[in-house]
């Protein structure tokens, strides 16, 4: 290898050799990391010294001769009288005889020094055999009497050489010699790399940046530069100075190859430890790696330090850490699959016996092939699953339990594993949970365990959109005389109620329903507070669905939550719909509290479906309060989560809600795209009732916004038919009649419009909240027209103001203003319209702003300036994302900082660009800079 950038080091070595010729002996250690050219420098120097008359004795240590006694010494004295004093390879002289060998070899050196100065050069000292190292130490202590210079190369630095670890393959005598000189080889300079490139590729170098790029990629390592040139020439790339696109990756492969080769030059202990560490993975406990490798503490410490010295492991890490993942992978690939599995089993067993953490033990078991019949394996995996759930990692718990199922287990143990898996997956993938729980049900004989598994399986069917099957699971084999099934009867009543909400009237036998009704009816007294929570929740939901009284519904729902409805196992879906009942009663404060409680419990359990439901509920509250920005942000989070999850019965309802909010914000394109994603929802299942009805209503509103009145009316009436079929008559749940009435009025069908609006008003008065009554009056006023219609609109305004129903109030004010203007009262008409514009601005309802402004313009008036609303038009989430984007952060960086998905960042940015009227990040940054 041609020496480059080594003039100073070579001059220093030649100066030391001159001193030795003049009688000043010494020791020189040439150190540096692998590939810096230590051997090439030693060869060049010794060649020059021979020409100067110095007697040069050389030895090149290697893995092959590392265990051969006197291997390096035999090379040094080859062709000299001292060769006769070296023991035969198989001989092992005792200490007295060993001293005689050492002394005879020393006298040979003295004799050689009488004629010429002697340079003793040992390459790769760390690979030297033990006896030769001992003799070098013996010689070093006597160097002051002869004209000799001992030189050695080693893969180390001055710091590591100065403090050798126990078992390190250097001898203190070399390092402690008063004239010991350390010559460190630095990396090549960019000029040195450029010289090599010109020699290897030929001038001219067409790319001025090629030397700098190669230097940065290789770190100025000569071996890597030469190998890179060789690879480029073989590829016929890089010729003429063209910079290869995969330069960094190519150099990384070369570096891994170099280091990988160095490992096998290290002691056997280091190689064995490196292979075990590669199998056990980055961060493995050093003591565990040593134990699995079969090394004692001293040998393991020496092996780790050897591997750190040659750049295989990172120093200072609490666990075993490789410097490069590709290097670890290369070492792991050397180990056969069966051996890797055996090492993992050994690691798991040692960890378990040492009392290590459950997940640490399980982590090794996951990589063990085949079944393990040892009695501790399955309990360890189940314990690890429990730990994973406690740290809110249900994905890991699922992996541990599935692996436990692959082990040889008893029938009862398998039943427990199947049930636990079903429970963990219930709110993440209900379809898969159904499979595990169904299998468990075939083996369970104990009535109590069977009832609990049936309850879980019923919930799983309900969540995946099979409400009728959910009821069937609970009714099959029902025995009212069994205490366990009496509790199940309560669950059955809940599932029948939820089946009614989500789609299909139940087909439970009359005797079963009668038992359930007895246990949950108004005269039933809960045996515990949680039993009372069940009963109150069912009654609150029933009162809401039938629309009998908002006051009664509110009282029952509030008491149900006070009784611990959320904390009651198996009540999560019921709790959501009871919280929705509070929304329908306009008790929004208690509703938010309930949704927050549901969300907190879901987060603790890692229940993604419930987390999304809680977000959906909060978005509904924001919409009721007229806060479109927050409703959009929270609703989009819920919808994203539902669409990322496997299909479930809430996806359609969540999408329909967000479509309605998007329409209020004037985002018709996004609403249309979401509607297309939701098309066909429930076609392959039993979902029908409220979920399908709310989708129909949302699609109808989208078509109305697009100008398709007939198509809109068909969808809205479809919504009504579905709700009527299941007895869901409460207008607070879905106001389909008022939507249909306005559409009929638009088509000139006023009689039909008045009939529907009047029916909704009758139901609204029965329900008793001003919000729904005000909406019904608005629809009736639009359908009636004339003076009577204006009086109804005036009353509707009063009701909506009383309810704080800002969005409904805006719609009514627009129609009221239009009606007043039509009678010639422009002052009153403009006042109502201006109020509608201002209120719509505050709500962030862009579509209503546009409609109100257009009607105001028709009266000849101008809307007031809203220049100060530029930033207020953004949701808090949009504003945070926009600020970060304007500062230069990329989408992935923003997502990581705000703990959201990249898709959510993209959606927020798109919305912010539209609202602010900018084309991209550059204009966004300029807008922020202007304030």
PDB file of N, CA, C and O in Angstrom, residues 488-533:
ATOM      1  N   UNK A 488     -75.180 -12.432  33.705  1.00  0.00           N
ATOM      2  CA  UNK A 488     -75.120 -12.355  32.251  1.00  0.00           C
ATOM      3  C   UNK A 488     -76.429 -11.797  31.678  1.00  0.00           C
ATOM      4  O   UNK A 488     -76.435 -11.175  30.616  1.00  0.00           O
ATOM      5  N   UNK A 489     -77.529 -12.008  32.389  1.00  0.00           N
ATOM      6  CA  UNK A 489     -78.804 -11.467  31.928  1.00  0.00           C
ATOM      7  C   UNK A 489     -78.761  -9.941  31.870  1.00  0.00           C
ATOM      8  O   UNK A 489     -79.352  -9.314  30.987  1.00  0.00           O
ATOM      9  N   UNK A 490     -78.049  -9.345  32.817  1.00  0.00           N
ATOM     10  CA  UNK A 490     -77.905  -7.890  32.801  1.00  0.00           C
ATOM     11  C   UNK A 490     -77.119  -7.471  31.560  1.00  0.00           C
ATOM     12  O   UNK A 490     -77.476  -6.515  30.865  1.00  0.00           O
ATOM     13  N   UNK A 491     -76.045  -8.193  31.291  1.00  0.00           N
ATOM     14  CA  UNK A 491     -75.270  -7.907  30.086  1.00  0.00           C
ATOM     15  C   UNK A 491     -76.135  -8.094  28.835  1.00  0.00           C
ATOM     16  O   UNK A 491     -76.013  -7.343  27.863  1.00  0.00           O
ATOM     17  N   UNK A 492     -76.985  -9.118  28.876  1.00  0.00           N
ATOM     18  CA  UNK A 492     -77.865  -9.371  27.740  1.00  0.00           C
ATOM     19  C   UNK A 492     -78.784  -8.177  27.498  1.00  0.00           C
ATOM     20  O   UNK A 492     -78.998  -7.769  26.352  1.00  0.00           O
ATOM     21  N   UNK A 493     -79.303  -7.605  28.586  1.00  0.00           N
ATOM     22  CA  UNK A 493     -80.177  -6.445  28.421  1.00  0.00           C
ATOM     23  C   UNK A 493     -79.425  -5.278  27.779  1.00  0.00           C
ATOM     24  O   UNK A 493     -79.956  -4.569  26.932  1.00  0.00           O
ATOM     25  N   UNK A 494     -78.152  -5.113  28.173  1.00  0.00           N
ATOM     26  CA  UNK A 494     -77.328  -4.053  27.580  1.00  0.00           C
ATOM     27  C   UNK A 494     -77.123  -4.313  26.092  1.00  0.00           C
ATOM     28  O   UNK A 494     -77.300  -3.420  25.256  1.00  0.00           O
ATOM     29  N   UNK A 495     -76.769  -5.550  25.758  1.00  0.00           N
ATOM     30  CA  UNK A 495     -76.495  -5.862  24.358  1.00  0.00           C
ATOM     31  C   UNK A 495     -77.750  -5.725  23.503  1.00  0.00           C
ATOM     32  O   UNK A 495     -77.679  -5.297  22.353  1.00  0.00           O
ATOM     33  N   UNK A 496     -78.903  -6.101  24.071  1.00  0.00           N
ATOM     34  CA  UNK A 496     -80.143  -5.911  23.318  1.00  0.00           C
ATOM     35  C   UNK A 496     -80.381  -4.432  23.045  1.00  0.00           C
ATOM     36  O   UNK A 496     -80.827  -4.043  21.952  1.00  0.00           O
ATOM     37  N   UNK A 497     -80.085  -3.602  24.041  1.00  0.00           N
ATOM     38  CA  UNK A 497     -80.260  -2.164  23.875  1.00  0.00           C
ATOM     39  C   UNK A 497     -79.283  -1.622  22.829  1.00  0.00           C
ATOM     40  O   UNK A 497     -79.661  -0.853  21.940  1.00  0.00           O
ATOM     41  N   UNK A 498     -78.014  -2.027  22.919  1.00  0.00           N
ATOM     42  CA  UNK A 498     -77.016  -1.546  21.966  1.00  0.00           C
ATOM     43  C   UNK A 498     -77.273  -2.092  20.573  1.00  0.00           C
ATOM     44  O   UNK A 498     -77.000  -1.425  19.568  1.00  0.00           O
ATOM     45  N   UNK A 499     -77.791  -3.304  20.494  1.00  0.00           N
ATOM     46  CA  UNK A 499     -78.141  -3.853  19.188  1.00  0.00           C
ATOM     47  C   UNK A 499     -79.228  -2.999  18.539  1.00  0.00           C
ATOM     48  O   UNK A 499     -79.221  -2.753  17.331  1.00  0.00           O
ATOM     49  N   UNK A 500     -80.113  -2.525  19.357  1.00  0.00           N
ATOM     50  CA  UNK A 500     -81.170  -1.645  18.840  1.00  0.00           C
ATOM     51  C   UNK A 500     -80.557  -0.343  18.305  1.00  0.00           C
ATOM     52  O   UNK A 500     -80.962   0.168  17.261  1.00  0.00           O
ATOM     53  N   UNK A 501     -79.568   0.196  19.009  1.00  0.00           N
ATOM     54  CA  UNK A 501     -78.933   1.440  18.576  1.00  0.00           C
ATOM     55  C   UNK A 501     -78.120   1.219  17.320  1.00  0.00           C
ATOM     56  O   UNK A 501     -78.195   1.976  16.350  1.00  0.00           O
ATOM     57  N   UNK A 502     -77.313   0.156  17.310  1.00  0.00           N
ATOM     58  CA  UNK A 502     -76.354  -0.019  16.222  1.00  0.00           C
ATOM     59  C   UNK A 502     -76.920  -0.776  15.041  1.00  0.00           C
ATOM     60  O   UNK A 502     -76.258  -0.864  14.009  1.00  0.00           O
ATOM     61  N   UNK A 503     -78.147  -1.372  15.208  1.00  0.00           N
ATOM     62  CA  UNK A 503     -78.648  -1.886  13.963  1.00  0.00           C
ATOM     63  C   UNK A 503     -79.743  -2.888  13.872  1.00  0.00           C
ATOM     64  O   UNK A 503     -80.608  -2.740  13.046  1.00  0.00           O
ATOM     65  N   UNK A 504     -79.789  -3.936  14.689  1.00  0.00           N
ATOM     66  CA  UNK A 504     -80.739  -5.019  14.427  1.00  0.00           C
ATOM     67  C   UNK A 504     -81.551  -5.322  15.676  1.00  0.00           C
ATOM     68  O   UNK A 504     -80.980  -5.517  16.749  1.00  0.00           O
ATOM     69  N   UNK A 505     -82.878  -5.362  15.578  1.00  0.00           N
ATOM     70  CA  UNK A 505     -83.688  -5.761  16.748  1.00  0.00           C
ATOM     71  C   UNK A 505     -83.311  -7.172  17.171  1.00  0.00           C
ATOM     72  O   UNK A 505     -83.110  -8.050  16.338  1.00  0.00           O
ATOM     73  N   UNK A 506     -83.205  -7.387  18.476  1.00  0.00           N
ATOM     74  CA  UNK A 506     -82.748  -8.692  18.957  1.00  0.00           C
ATOM     75  C   UNK A 506     -83.830  -9.759  18.764  1.00  0.00           C
ATOM     76  O   UNK A 506     -85.016  -9.465  18.654  1.00  0.00           O
ATOM     77  N   UNK A 507     -83.336 -11.002  18.727  1.00  0.00           N
ATOM     78  CA  UNK A 507     -84.260 -12.149  18.597  1.00  0.00           C
ATOM     79  C   UNK A 507     -84.184 -13.026  19.851  1.00  0.00           C
ATOM     80  O   UNK A 507     -84.361 -14.230  19.785  1.00  0.00           O
ATOM     81  N   UNK A 508     -83.868 -12.431  20.990  1.00  0.00           N
ATOM     82  CA  UNK A 508     -83.720 -13.208  22.213  1.00  0.00           C
ATOM     83  C   UNK A 508     -85.059 -13.795  22.628  1.00  0.00           C
ATOM     84  O   UNK A 508     -86.107 -13.161  22.459  1.00  0.00           O
ATOM     85  N   UNK A 509     -85.054 -15.016  23.200  1.00  0.00           N
ATOM     86  CA  UNK A 509     -86.302 -15.624  23.657  1.00  0.00           C
ATOM     87  C   UNK A 509     -86.995 -14.746  24.700  1.00  0.00           C
ATOM     88  O   UNK A 509     -86.355 -14.048  25.483  1.00  0.00           O
ATOM     89  N   UNK A 510     -88.327 -14.814  24.702  1.00  0.00           N
ATOM     90  CA  UNK A 510     -89.115 -13.952  25.592  1.00  0.00           C
ATOM     91  C   UNK A 510     -88.784 -14.196  27.057  1.00  0.00           C
ATOM     92  O   UNK A 510     -88.743 -13.259  27.860  1.00  0.00           O
ATOM     93  N   UNK A 511     -88.550 -15.489  27.435  1.00  0.00           N
ATOM     94  CA  UNK A 511     -88.245 -15.775  28.845  1.00  0.00           C
ATOM     95  C   UNK A 511     -86.926 -15.142  29.262  1.00  0.00           C
ATOM     96  O   UNK A 511     -86.789 -14.652  30.390  1.00  0.00           O
ATOM     97  N   UNK A 512     -85.969 -15.148  28.340  1.00  0.00           N
ATOM     98  CA  UNK A 512     -84.667 -14.549  28.640  1.00  0.00           C
ATOM     99  C   UNK A 512     -84.809 -13.046  28.800  1.00  0.00           C
ATOM    100  O   UNK A 512     -84.291 -12.435  29.740  1.00  0.00           O
ATOM    101  N   UNK A 513     -85.562 -12.432  27.873  1.00  0.00           N
ATOM    102  CA  UNK A 513     -85.755 -10.984  27.936  1.00  0.00           C
ATOM    103  C   UNK A 513     -86.503 -10.602  29.203  1.00  0.00           C
ATOM    104  O   UNK A 513     -86.201  -9.593  29.845  1.00  0.00           O
ATOM    105  N   UNK A 514     -87.469 -11.425  29.583  1.00  0.00           N
ATOM    106  CA  UNK A 514     -88.234 -11.141  30.795  1.00  0.00           C
ATOM    107  C   UNK A 514     -87.327 -11.153  32.018  1.00  0.00           C
ATOM    108  O   UNK A 514     -87.427 -10.282  32.890  1.00  0.00           O
ATOM    109  N   UNK A 515     -86.426 -12.139  32.095  1.00  0.00           N
ATOM    110  CA  UNK A 515     -85.484 -12.196  33.210  1.00  0.00           C
ATOM    111  C   UNK A 515     -84.581 -10.974  33.219  1.00  0.00           C
ATOM    112  O   UNK A 515     -84.337 -10.360  34.267  1.00  0.00           O
ATOM    113  N   UNK A 516     -84.088 -10.617  32.044  1.00  0.00           N
ATOM    114  CA  UNK A 516     -83.204  -9.453  31.944  1.00  0.00           C
ATOM    115  C   UNK A 516     -83.941  -8.183  32.344  1.00  0.00           C
ATOM    116  O   UNK A 516     -83.394  -7.330  33.052  1.00  0.00           O
ATOM    117  N   UNK A 517     -85.195  -8.047  31.900  1.00  0.00           N
ATOM    118  CA  UNK A 517     -85.968  -6.850  32.234  1.00  0.00           C
ATOM    119  C   UNK A 517     -86.217  -6.755  33.737  1.00  0.00           C
ATOM    120  O   UNK A 517     -86.214  -5.678  34.326  1.00  0.00           O
ATOM    121  N   UNK A 518     -86.453  -7.915  34.351  1.00  0.00           N
ATOM    122  CA  UNK A 518     -86.688  -7.933  35.793  1.00  0.00           C
ATOM    123  C   UNK A 518     -85.458  -7.434  36.547  1.00  0.00           C
ATOM    124  O   UNK A 518     -85.565  -6.709  37.533  1.00  0.00           O
ATOM    125  N   UNK A 519     -84.274  -7.828  36.046  1.00  0.00           N
ATOM    126  CA  UNK A 519     -83.032  -7.455  36.716  1.00  0.00           C
ATOM    127  C   UNK A 519     -82.622  -6.022  36.455  1.00  0.00           C
ATOM    128  O   UNK A 519     -81.814  -5.449  37.193  1.00  0.00           O
ATOM    129  N   UNK A 520     -83.136  -5.416  35.381  1.00  0.00           N
ATOM    130  CA  UNK A 520     -82.676  -4.072  35.011  1.00  0.00           C
ATOM    131  C   UNK A 520     -83.787  -3.043  34.996  1.00  0.00           C
ATOM    132  O   UNK A 520     -83.525  -1.878  34.704  1.00  0.00           O
ATOM    133  N   UNK A 521     -85.025  -3.448  35.281  1.00  0.00           N
ATOM    134  CA  UNK A 521     -86.133  -2.504  35.235  1.00  0.00           C
ATOM    135  C   UNK A 521     -86.084  -1.487  36.362  1.00  0.00           C
ATOM    136  O   UNK A 521     -85.229  -1.537  37.250  1.00  0.00           O
ATOM    137  N   UNK A 522     -87.038  -0.588  36.346  1.00  0.00           N
ATOM    138  CA  UNK A 522     -87.039   0.507  37.314  1.00  0.00           C
ATOM    139  C   UNK A 522     -87.227   0.017  38.734  1.00  0.00           C
ATOM    140  O   UNK A 522     -86.770   0.641  39.687  1.00  0.00           O
ATOM    141  N   UNK A 523     -87.890  -1.120  38.917  1.00  0.00           N
ATOM    142  CA  UNK A 523     -88.141  -1.607  40.279  1.00  0.00           C
ATOM    143  C   UNK A 523     -86.995  -2.463  40.792  1.00  0.00           C
ATOM    144  O   UNK A 523     -86.990  -2.850  41.960  1.00  0.00           O
ATOM    145  N   UNK A 524     -86.024  -2.768  39.917  1.00  0.00           N
ATOM    146  CA  UNK A 524     -84.905  -3.609  40.347  1.00  0.00           C
ATOM    147  C   UNK A 524     -83.932  -2.787  41.170  1.00  0.00           C
ATOM    148  O   UNK A 524     -83.605  -1.666  40.848  1.00  0.00           O
ATOM    149  N   UNK A 525     -83.479  -3.381  42.248  1.00  0.00           N
ATOM    150  CA  UNK A 525     -82.480  -2.716  43.089  1.00  0.00           C
ATOM    151  C   UNK A 525     -81.141  -3.379  42.877  1.00  0.00           C
ATOM    152  O   UNK A 525     -81.023  -4.600  42.980  1.00  0.00           O
ATOM    153  N   UNK A 526     -80.152  -2.595  42.579  1.00  0.00           N
ATOM    154  CA  UNK A 526     -78.819  -3.146  42.353  1.00  0.00           C
ATOM    155  C   UNK A 526     -78.253  -3.743  43.628  1.00  0.00           C
ATOM    156  O   UNK A 526     -78.342  -3.155  44.702  1.00  0.00           O
ATOM    157  N   UNK A 527     -77.642  -4.924  43.521  1.00  0.00           N
ATOM    158  CA  UNK A 527     -77.047  -5.548  44.690  1.00  0.00           C
ATOM    159  C   UNK A 527     -75.805  -4.794  45.138  1.00  0.00           C
ATOM    160  O   UNK A 527     -75.430  -4.796  46.296  1.00  0.00           O
ATOM    161  N   UNK A 528     -75.136  -4.141  44.192  1.00  0.00           N
ATOM    162  CA  UNK A 528     -73.975  -3.310  44.512  1.00  0.00           C
ATOM    163  C   UNK A 528     -74.125  -2.011  43.738  1.00  0.00           C
ATOM    164  O   UNK A 528     -75.009  -1.868  42.895  1.00  0.00           O
ATOM    165  N   UNK A 529     -73.216  -1.067  44.046  1.00  0.00           N
ATOM    166  CA  UNK A 529     -73.254   0.215  43.325  1.00  0.00           C
ATOM    167  C   UNK A 529     -73.033   0.002  41.833  1.00  0.00           C
ATOM    168  O   UNK A 529     -73.665   0.652  40.995  1.00  0.00           O
ATOM    169  N   UNK A 530     -72.130  -0.959  41.482  1.00  0.00           N
ATOM    170  CA  UNK A 530     -71.870  -1.181  40.057  1.00  0.00           C
ATOM    171  C   UNK A 530     -73.055  -1.819  39.373  1.00  0.00           C
ATOM    172  O   UNK A 530     -73.345  -1.538  38.212  1.00  0.00           O
ATOM    173  N   UNK A 531     -73.804  -2.698  40.098  1.00  0.00           N
ATOM    174  CA  UNK A 531     -75.032  -3.236  39.522  1.00  0.00           C
ATOM    175  C   UNK A 531     -76.017  -2.103  39.254  1.00  0.00           C
ATOM    176  O   UNK A 531     -76.711  -2.083  38.228  1.00  0.00           O
ATOM    177  N   UNK A 532     -76.092  -1.140  40.180  1.00  0.00           N
ATOM    178  CA  UNK A 532     -76.960   0.009  39.983  1.00  0.00           C
ATOM    179  C   UNK A 532     -76.528   0.833  38.786  1.00  0.00           C
ATOM    180  O   UNK A 532     -77.367   1.392  38.066  1.00  0.00           O
ATOM    181  N   UNK A 533     -75.220   0.902  38.551  1.00  0.00           N
ATOM    182  CA  UNK A 533     -74.719   1.649  37.389  1.00  0.00           C
ATOM    183  C   UNK A 533     -75.222   1.021  36.097  1.00  0.00           C
ATOM    184  O   UNK A 533     -75.644   1.721  35.166  1.00  0.00           O
TER     185      UNK A 533
END
